[in-house]
CSV table of C-alpha atoms and ligand atoms in Angstrom, one decimal:
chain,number,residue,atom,x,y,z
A,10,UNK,CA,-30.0,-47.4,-4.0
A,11,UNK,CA,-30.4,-47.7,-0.1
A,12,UNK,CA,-28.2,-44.5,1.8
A,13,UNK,CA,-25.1,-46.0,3.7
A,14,UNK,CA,-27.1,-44.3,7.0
A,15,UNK,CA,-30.5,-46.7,7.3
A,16,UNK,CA,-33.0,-44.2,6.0
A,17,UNK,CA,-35.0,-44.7,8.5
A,18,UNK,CA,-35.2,-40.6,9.4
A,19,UNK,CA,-36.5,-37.7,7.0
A,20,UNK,CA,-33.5,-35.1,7.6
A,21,UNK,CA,-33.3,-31.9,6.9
A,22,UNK,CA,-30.8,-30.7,5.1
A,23,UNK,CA,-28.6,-28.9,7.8
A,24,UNK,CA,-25.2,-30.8,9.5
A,25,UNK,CA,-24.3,-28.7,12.8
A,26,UNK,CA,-20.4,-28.9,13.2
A,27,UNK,CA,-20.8,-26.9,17.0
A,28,UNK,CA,-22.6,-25.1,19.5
A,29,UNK,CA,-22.4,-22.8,22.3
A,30,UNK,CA,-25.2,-22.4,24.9
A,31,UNK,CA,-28.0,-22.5,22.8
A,32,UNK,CA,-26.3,-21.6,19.5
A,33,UNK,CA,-26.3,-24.7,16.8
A,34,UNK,CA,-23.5,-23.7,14.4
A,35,UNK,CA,-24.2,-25.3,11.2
A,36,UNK,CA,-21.1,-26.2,8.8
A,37,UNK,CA,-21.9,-23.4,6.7
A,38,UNK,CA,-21.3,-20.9,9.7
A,39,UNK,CA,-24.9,-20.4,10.4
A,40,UNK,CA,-26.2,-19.8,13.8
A,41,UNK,CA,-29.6,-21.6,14.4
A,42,UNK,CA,-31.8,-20.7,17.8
A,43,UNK,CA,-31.8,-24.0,19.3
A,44,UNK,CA,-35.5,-24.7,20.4
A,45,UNK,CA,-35.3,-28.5,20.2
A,46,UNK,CA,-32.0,-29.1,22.4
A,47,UNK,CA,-31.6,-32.7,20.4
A,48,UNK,CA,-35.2,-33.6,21.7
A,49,UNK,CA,-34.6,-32.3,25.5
A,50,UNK,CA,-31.5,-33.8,25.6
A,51,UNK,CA,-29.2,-30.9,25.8
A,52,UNK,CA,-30.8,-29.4,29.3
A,53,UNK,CA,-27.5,-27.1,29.9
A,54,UNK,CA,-26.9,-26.0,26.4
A,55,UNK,CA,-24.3,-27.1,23.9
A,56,UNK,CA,-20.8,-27.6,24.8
A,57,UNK,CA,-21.5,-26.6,28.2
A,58,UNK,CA,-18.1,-25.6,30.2
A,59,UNK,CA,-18.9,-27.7,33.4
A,60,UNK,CA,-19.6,-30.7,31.4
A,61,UNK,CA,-17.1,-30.6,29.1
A,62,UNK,CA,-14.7,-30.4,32.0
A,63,UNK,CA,-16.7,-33.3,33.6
A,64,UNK,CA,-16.1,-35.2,30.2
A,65,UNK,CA,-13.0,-34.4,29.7
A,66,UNK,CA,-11.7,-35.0,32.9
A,67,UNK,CA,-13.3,-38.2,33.1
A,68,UNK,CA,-12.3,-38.9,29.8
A,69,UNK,CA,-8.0,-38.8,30.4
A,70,UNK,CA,-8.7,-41.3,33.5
A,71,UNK,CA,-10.9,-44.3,32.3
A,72,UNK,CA,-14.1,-44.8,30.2
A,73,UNK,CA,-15.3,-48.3,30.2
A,74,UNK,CA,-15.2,-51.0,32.6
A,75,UNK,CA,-17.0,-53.7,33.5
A,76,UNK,CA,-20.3,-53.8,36.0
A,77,UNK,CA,-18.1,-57.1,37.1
A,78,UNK,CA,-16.2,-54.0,39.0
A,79,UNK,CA,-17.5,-51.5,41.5
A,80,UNK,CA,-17.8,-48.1,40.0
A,81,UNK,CA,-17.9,-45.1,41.5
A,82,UNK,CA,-18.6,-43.1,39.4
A,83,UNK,CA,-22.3,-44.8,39.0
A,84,UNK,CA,-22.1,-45.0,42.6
A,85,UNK,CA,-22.3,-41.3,42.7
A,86,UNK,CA,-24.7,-41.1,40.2
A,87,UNK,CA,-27.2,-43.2,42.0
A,88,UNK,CA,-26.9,-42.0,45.0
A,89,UNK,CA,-27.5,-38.3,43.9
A,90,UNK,CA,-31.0,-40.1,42.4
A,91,UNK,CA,-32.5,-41.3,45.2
A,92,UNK,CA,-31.0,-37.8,47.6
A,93,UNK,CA,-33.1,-36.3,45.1
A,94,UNK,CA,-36.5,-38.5,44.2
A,95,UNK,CA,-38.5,-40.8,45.8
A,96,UNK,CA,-36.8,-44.1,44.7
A,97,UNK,CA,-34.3,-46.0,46.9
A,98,UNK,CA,-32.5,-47.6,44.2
A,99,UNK,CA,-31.0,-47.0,40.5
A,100,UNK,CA,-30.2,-49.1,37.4
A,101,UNK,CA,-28.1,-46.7,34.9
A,102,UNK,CA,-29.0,-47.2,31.2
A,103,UNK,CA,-28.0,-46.2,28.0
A,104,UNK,CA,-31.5,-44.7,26.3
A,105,UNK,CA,-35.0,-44.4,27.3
A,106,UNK,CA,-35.8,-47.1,25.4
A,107,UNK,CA,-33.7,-49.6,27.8
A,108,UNK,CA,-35.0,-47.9,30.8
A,109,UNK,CA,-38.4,-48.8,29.4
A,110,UNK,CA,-37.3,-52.3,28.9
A,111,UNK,CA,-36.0,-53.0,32.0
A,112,UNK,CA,-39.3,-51.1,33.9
A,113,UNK,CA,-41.6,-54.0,32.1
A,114,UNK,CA,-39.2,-56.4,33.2
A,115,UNK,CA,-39.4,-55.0,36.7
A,116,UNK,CA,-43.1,-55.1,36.4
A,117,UNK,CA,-43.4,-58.5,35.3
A,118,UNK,CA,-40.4,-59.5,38.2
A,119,UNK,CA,-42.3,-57.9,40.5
A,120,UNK,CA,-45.7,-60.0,40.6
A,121,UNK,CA,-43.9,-62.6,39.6
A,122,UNK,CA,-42.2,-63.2,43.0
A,123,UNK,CA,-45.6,-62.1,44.5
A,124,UNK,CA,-46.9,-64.5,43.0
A,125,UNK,CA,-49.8,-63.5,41.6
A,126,UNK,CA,-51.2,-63.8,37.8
A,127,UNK,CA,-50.9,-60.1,36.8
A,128,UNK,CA,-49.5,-59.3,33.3
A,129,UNK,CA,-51.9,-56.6,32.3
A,130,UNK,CA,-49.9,-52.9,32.1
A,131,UNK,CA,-52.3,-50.3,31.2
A,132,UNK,CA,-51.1,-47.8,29.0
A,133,UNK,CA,-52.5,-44.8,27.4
A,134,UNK,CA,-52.9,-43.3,23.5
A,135,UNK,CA,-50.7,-40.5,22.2
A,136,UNK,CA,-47.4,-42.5,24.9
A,137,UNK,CA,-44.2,-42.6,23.5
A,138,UNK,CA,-41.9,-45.5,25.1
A,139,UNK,CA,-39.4,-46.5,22.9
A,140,UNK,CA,-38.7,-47.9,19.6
A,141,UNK,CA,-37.9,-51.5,21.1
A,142,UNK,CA,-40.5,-54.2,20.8
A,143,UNK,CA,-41.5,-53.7,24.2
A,144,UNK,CA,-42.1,-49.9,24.0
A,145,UNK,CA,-43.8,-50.5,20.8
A,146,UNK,CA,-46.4,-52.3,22.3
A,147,UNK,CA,-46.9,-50.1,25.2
A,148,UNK,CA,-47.8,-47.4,22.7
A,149,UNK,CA,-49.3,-49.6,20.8
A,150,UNK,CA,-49.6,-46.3,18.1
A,151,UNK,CA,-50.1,-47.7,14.4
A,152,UNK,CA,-47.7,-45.9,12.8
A,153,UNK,CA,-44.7,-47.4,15.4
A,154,UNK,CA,-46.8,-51.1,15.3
A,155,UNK,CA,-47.5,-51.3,11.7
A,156,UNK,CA,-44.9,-54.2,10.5
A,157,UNK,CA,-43.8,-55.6,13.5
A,158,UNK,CA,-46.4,-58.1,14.9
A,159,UNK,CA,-46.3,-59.8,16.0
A,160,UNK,CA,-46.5,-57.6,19.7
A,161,UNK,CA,-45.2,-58.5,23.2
A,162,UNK,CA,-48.8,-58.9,25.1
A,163,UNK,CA,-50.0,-57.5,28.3
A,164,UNK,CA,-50.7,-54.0,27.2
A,165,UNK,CA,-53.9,-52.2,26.8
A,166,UNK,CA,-54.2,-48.9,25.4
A,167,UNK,CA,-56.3,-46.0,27.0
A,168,UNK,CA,-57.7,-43.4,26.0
A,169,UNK,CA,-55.6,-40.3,27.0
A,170,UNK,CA,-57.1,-38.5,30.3
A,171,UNK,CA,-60.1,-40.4,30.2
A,172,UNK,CA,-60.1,-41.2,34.0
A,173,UNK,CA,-63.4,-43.2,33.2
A,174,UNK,CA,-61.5,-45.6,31.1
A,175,UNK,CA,-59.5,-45.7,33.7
A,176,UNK,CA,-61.6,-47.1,36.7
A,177,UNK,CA,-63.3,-49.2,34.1
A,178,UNK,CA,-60.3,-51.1,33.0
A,179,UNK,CA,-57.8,-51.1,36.3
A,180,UNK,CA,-58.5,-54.1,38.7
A,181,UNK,CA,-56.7,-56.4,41.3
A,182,UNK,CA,-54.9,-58.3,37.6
A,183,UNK,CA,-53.8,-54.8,36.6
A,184,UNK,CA,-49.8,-55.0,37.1
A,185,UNK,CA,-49.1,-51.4,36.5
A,186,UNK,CA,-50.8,-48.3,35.1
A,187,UNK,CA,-47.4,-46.5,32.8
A,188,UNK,CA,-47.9,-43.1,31.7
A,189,UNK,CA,-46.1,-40.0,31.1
A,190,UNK,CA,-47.0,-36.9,33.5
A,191,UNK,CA,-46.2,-34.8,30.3
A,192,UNK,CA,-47.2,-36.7,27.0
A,193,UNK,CA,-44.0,-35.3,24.6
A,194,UNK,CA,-44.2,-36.7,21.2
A,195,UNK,CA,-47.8,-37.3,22.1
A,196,UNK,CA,-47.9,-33.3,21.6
A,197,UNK,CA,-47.0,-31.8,24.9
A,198,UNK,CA,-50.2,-32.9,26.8
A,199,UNK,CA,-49.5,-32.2,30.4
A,200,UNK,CA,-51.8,-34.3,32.5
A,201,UNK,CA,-53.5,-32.5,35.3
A,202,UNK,CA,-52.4,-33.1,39.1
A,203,UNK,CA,-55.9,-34.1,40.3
A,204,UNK,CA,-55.9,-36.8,37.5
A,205,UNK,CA,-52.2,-38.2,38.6
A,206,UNK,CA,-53.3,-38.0,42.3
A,207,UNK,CA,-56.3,-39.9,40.8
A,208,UNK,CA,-54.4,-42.4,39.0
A,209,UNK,CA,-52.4,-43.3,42.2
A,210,UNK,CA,-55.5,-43.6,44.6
A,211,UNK,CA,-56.3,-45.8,42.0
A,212,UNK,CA,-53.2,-47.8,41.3
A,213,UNK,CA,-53.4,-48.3,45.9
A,214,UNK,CA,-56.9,-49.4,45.8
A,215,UNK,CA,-55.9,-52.2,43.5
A,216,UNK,CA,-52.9,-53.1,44.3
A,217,UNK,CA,-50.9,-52.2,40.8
A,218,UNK,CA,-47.9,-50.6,40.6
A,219,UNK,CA,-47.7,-46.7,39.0
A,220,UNK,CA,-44.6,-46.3,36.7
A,221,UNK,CA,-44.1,-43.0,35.6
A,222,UNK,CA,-42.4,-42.4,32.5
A,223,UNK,CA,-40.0,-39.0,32.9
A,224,UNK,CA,-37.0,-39.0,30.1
A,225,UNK,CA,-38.5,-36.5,28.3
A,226,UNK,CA,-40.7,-34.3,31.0
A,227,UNK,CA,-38.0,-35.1,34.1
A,228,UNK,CA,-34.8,-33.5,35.1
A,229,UNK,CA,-36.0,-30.2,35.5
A,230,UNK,CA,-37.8,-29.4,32.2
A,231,UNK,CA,-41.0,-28.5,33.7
A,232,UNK,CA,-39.7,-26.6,36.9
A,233,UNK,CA,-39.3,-29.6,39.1
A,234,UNK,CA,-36.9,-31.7,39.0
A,235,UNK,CA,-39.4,-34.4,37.8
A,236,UNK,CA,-43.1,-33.6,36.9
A,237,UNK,CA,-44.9,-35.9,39.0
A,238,UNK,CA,-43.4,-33.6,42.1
A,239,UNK,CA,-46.2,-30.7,40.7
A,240,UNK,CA,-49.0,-33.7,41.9
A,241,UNK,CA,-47.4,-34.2,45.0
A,242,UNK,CA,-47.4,-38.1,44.3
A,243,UNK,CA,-44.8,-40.4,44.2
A,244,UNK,CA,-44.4,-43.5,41.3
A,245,UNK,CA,-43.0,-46.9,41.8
A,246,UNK,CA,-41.0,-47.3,39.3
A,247,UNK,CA,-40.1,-44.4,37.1
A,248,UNK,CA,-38.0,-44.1,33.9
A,249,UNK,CA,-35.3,-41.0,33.0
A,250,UNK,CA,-33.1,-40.1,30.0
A,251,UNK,CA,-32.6,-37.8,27.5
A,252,UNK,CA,-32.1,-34.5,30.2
A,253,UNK,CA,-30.0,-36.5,32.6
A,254,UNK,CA,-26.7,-37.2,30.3
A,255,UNK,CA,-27.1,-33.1,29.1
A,256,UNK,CA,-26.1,-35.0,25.6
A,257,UNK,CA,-24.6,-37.6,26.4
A,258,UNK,CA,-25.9,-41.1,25.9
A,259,UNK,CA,-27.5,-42.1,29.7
A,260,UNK,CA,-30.7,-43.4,31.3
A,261,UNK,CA,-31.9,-44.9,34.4
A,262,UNK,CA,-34.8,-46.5,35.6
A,263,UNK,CA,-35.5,-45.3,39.6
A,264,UNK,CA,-37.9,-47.7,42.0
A,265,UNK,CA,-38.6,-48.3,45.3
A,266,UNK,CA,-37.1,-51.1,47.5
A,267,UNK,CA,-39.8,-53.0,47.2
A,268,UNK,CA,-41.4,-52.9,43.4
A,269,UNK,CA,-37.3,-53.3,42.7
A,270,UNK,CA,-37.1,-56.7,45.1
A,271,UNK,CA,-37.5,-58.9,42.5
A,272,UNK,CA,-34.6,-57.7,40.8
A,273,UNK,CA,-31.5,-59.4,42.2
A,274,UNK,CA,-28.1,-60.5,40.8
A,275,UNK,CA,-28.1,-62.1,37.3
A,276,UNK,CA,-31.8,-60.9,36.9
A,277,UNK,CA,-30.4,-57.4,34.6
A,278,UNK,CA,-27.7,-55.8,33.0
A,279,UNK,CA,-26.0,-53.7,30.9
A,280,UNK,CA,-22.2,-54.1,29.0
A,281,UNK,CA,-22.0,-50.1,28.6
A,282,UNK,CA,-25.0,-48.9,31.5
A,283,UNK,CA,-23.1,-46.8,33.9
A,284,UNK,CA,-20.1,-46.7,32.4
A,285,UNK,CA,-17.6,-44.0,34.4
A,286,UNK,CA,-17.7,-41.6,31.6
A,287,UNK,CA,-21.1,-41.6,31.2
A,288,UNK,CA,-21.8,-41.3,35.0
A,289,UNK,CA,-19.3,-38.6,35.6
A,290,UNK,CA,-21.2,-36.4,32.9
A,291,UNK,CA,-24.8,-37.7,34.7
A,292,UNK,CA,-23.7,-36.6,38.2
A,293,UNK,CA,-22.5,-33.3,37.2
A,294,UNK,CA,-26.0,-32.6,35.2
A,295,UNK,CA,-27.7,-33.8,38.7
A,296,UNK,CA,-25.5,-31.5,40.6
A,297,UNK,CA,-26.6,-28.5,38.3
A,298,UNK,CA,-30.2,-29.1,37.8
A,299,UNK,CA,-31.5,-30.6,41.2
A,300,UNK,CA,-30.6,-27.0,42.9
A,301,UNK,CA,-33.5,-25.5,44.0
A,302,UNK,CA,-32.2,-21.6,42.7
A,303,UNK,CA,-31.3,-23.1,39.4
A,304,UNK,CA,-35.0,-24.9,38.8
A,305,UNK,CA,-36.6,-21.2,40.3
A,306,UNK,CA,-34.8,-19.7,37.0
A,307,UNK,CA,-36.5,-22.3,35.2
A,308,UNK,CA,-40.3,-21.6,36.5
A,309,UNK,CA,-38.6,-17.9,35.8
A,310,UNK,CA,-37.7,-17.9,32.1
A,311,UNK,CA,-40.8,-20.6,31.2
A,312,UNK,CA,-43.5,-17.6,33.0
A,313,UNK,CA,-41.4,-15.0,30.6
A,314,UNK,CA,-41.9,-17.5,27.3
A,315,UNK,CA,-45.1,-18.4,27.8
A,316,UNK,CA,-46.7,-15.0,28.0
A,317,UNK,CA,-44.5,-14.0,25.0
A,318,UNK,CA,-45.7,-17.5,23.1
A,319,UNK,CA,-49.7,-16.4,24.2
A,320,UNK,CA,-48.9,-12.9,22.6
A,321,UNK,CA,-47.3,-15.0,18.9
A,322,UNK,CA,-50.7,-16.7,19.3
A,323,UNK,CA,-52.9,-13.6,19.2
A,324,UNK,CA,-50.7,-12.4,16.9
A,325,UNK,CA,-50.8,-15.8,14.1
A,326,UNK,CA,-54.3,-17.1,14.6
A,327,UNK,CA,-54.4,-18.5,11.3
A,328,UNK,CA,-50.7,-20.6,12.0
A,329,UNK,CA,-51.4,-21.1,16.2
A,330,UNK,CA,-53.9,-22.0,18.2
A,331,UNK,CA,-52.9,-22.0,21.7
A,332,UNK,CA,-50.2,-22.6,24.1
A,333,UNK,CA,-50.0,-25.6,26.2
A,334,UNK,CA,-46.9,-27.5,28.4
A,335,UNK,CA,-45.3,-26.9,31.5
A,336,UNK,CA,-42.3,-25.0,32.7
A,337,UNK,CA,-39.7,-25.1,29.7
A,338,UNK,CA,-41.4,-28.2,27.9
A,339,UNK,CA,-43.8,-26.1,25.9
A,340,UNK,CA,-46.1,-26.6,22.6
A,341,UNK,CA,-47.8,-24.8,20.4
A,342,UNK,CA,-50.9,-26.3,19.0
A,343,UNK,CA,-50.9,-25.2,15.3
A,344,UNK,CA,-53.9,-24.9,12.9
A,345,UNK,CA,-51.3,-25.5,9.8
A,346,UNK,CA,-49.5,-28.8,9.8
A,347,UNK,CA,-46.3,-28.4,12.3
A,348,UNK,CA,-44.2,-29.9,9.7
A,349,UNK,CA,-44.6,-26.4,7.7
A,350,UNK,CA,-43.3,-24.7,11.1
A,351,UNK,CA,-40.7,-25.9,11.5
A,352,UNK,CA,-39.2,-25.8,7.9
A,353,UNK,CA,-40.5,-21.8,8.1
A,354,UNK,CA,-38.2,-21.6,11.3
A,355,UNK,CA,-35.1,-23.1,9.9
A,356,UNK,CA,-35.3,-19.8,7.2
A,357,UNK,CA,-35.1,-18.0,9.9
A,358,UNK,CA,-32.7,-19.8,11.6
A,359,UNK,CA,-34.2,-21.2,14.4
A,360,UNK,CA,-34.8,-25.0,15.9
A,361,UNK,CA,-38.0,-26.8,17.0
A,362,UNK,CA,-39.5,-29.9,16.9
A,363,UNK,CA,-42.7,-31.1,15.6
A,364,UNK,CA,-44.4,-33.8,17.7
A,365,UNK,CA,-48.5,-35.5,17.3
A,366,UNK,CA,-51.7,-33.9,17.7
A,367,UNK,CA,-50.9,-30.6,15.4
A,368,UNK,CA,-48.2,-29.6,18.0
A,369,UNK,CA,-44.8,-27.9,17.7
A,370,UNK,CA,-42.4,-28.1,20.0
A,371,UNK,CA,-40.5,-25.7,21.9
A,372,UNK,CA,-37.8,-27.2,24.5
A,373,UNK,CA,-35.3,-24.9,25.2
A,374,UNK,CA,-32.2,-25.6,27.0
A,375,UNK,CA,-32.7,-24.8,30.7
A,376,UNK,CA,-30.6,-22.5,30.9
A,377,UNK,CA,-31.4,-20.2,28.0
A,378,UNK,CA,-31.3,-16.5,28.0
A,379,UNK,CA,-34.0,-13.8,28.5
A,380,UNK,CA,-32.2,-12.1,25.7
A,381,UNK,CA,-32.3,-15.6,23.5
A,382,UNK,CA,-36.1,-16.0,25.0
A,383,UNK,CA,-36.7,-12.5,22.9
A,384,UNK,CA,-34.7,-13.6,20.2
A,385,UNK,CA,-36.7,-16.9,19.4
A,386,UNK,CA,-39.9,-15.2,19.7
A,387,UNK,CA,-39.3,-12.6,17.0
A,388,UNK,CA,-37.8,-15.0,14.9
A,389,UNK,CA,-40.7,-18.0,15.6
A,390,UNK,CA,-42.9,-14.5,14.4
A,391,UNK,CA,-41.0,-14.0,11.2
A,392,UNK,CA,-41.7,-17.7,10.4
A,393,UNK,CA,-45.3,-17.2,11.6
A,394,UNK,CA,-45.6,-14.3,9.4
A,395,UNK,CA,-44.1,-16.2,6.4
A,396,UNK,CA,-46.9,-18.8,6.4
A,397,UNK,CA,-49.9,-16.4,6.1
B,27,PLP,C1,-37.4,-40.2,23.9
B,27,PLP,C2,-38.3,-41.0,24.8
B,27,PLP,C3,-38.1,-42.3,25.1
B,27,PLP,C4,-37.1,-43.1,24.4
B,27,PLP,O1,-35.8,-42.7,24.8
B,27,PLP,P1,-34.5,-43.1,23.8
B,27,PLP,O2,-33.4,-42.5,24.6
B,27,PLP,O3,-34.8,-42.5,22.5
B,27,PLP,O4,-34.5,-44.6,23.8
B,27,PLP,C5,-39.0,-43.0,26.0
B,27,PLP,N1,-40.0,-42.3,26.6
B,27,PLP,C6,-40.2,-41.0,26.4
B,27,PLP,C7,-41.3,-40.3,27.1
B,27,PLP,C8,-39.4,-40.3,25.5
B,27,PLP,O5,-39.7,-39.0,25.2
């Protein structure tokens, strides 16, 4: 018989009931080393005081009202975006997955009005979009494909880093070349800055539009604010999520004034995007995270962890292989299947993620501990130790 929940997940068999910082507590009292933060979701730890006085205090005014009203809240939101990032104007989502959508929207919009015949959005192996049909396609990975044909057209898939490719298959029909700067559930593959300053000399020459995908690498997990900063480029059009609501559910997609032109009154929307709770959380995680001392003790703590993680890795060369990521969005390649990991690091009561290409993740809250840094070390060496 089918589970009341769609089964769509395999769970593991732990229900978390609270958290403090980067403490999971599960139901059973058990404190679990929170490595995973919900998937980079929770950037400022669980249950985080200024956010749950954002929330709350949000909450006892008003939570839902209509993009038929002006909202200030969003307001706020959006214009702490674009202080912050390239783009001159925000759309406020739910999920990544909608920010997605609406960025292939935008694309299509914008060479539409142009227009010019340009459908083609090149895309690269090893992305992760969305679940939606359009993200789907623009990952076009089999396992996420398989069933649901048939898929939207006008993506082509690319070989990940393969500049080659690249220049071979970009050309004045390209609309857009989408990528992440740091491939997450691709297995933390960090592209290099030459290659994204590459990809935008190459995105100019022809005209397309570059639309960086950020909800899992942006809002400070790599020691910038967002990733493509490190490259000292600037995108188009460029998705958030998962970081920017600290927990709560929020995304936005960011552009400039002019790949956004097409997008006027009636052409988008949302019943719950940028809803005044969901704002009033966003805007407080913006206030925290885009502060310059506060992303310094990010670059701080990931230097600390990463030479710690290089020294596990000496230490379990049968279990690791190397250390790869940026700032606080690290992996560990494995030589034993991740899966294994991470069940060995819930017996010793600690949280990570697994993602492709052999690769466990580690992705901290932001504001984790030197203490707790030590702390998931030794215990990510217990479960090391327990697989040889
Ligand atoms: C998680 C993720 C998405 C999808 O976000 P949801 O909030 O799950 O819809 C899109 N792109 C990237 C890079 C992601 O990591």
């Amino acid at each position: 018989m089918i589970s009341h929940v769609l089964p769509t997940y395999n769970r593991a068999p732990i229900a978390f009931e609270k958290g403090e910082g980067a403490w999971a507590i599960a139901t059973d009292g058990t404190r679990y080393l929170d490595l995973g933060s919900g998937i980079a979701v929770n950037v400022l730890g669980h249950a985080n005081p200024d956010l749950v006085a954002a929330l709350t205090e949000q909450a006892g005014k008003i939570w839902h009202v209509s993009n038929l009203y002006q909202i200030p809240q969003q307001e706020r939101l959006a214009d702490l975006l674009v202080e912050h990032t390239f783009a001159d104007t925000a759309f406020i989502t739910n999920s990544g997955t909608e920010a997605a959508e609406l960025a292939i929207k935008m694309i299509r919009k914008y060479w539409h009005d142009q227009g010019q015949d340009r459908i083609e959005i090149l895309t690269f192996e090893g992305a992760f979009h969305g679940r939606s049909t359009g993200a789907i396609a623009a990952s076009g990975a089999e396992k996420m494909v398989k069933g649901f044909g048939p898929l939207m057209p006008g993506f082509r898939t690319l070989p990940w880093g393969d500049l080659d490719a690249l220049k071979a298959a970009i050309s004045d029909k390209t609309a857009a070349v989408m990528l992440e700067p740091v491939q997450g559930e691709g297995g933390i593959r960090p592209l290099p800055d030459a290659d994204l300053r590459q990809i935008r000399a190459l995105c100019d020459k022809h005209g397309a539009l570059l639309v960086l995908d950020e909800v899992q690498c942006g809002m400070g997990r790599t020691g910038r604010l967002f990733a493509h900063e490190y490259a000292g480029i600037t995108p188009d059009i460029m998705m958030v999520a998962k970081g920017i609501g600290g927990g709560f559910p929020l995304g936005a997609v960011l552009a400039t004034e002019k790949a956004a032109a097409g997008m006027v009154a009636g052409t988008h929307g949302s019943t719950y995007g940028g809803n005044p709770l969901a704002c009033a959380v966003g805007a407080r995680v913006m206030e925290i995270v885009a502060d310059d001392a506060f992303l310094a003790e990010v670059n701080r703590k990931a230097a600390l962890f990463r030479q710690r993680l290089e020294g596990l890795v000496a230490a379990h060369p049968d279990v690791f292989e190397s250390v790869r990521g940026q700032g606080l969005m690290l992996g560990l390649k494995c030589k034993v299947a991740p899966t294994d990991v991470v069940k060995a690091g819930y017996a010793q009561h600690l949280l990570t993620v697994p993602a492709a290409d052999n690769t466990l993740r580690l992705l901290p809250p932001l504001n984790i501990s030197d203490d707790e840094i030590t702390e998931a070390v030794a215990r990510l060496d217990r479960a090391a130790a327990s697989l040889g």
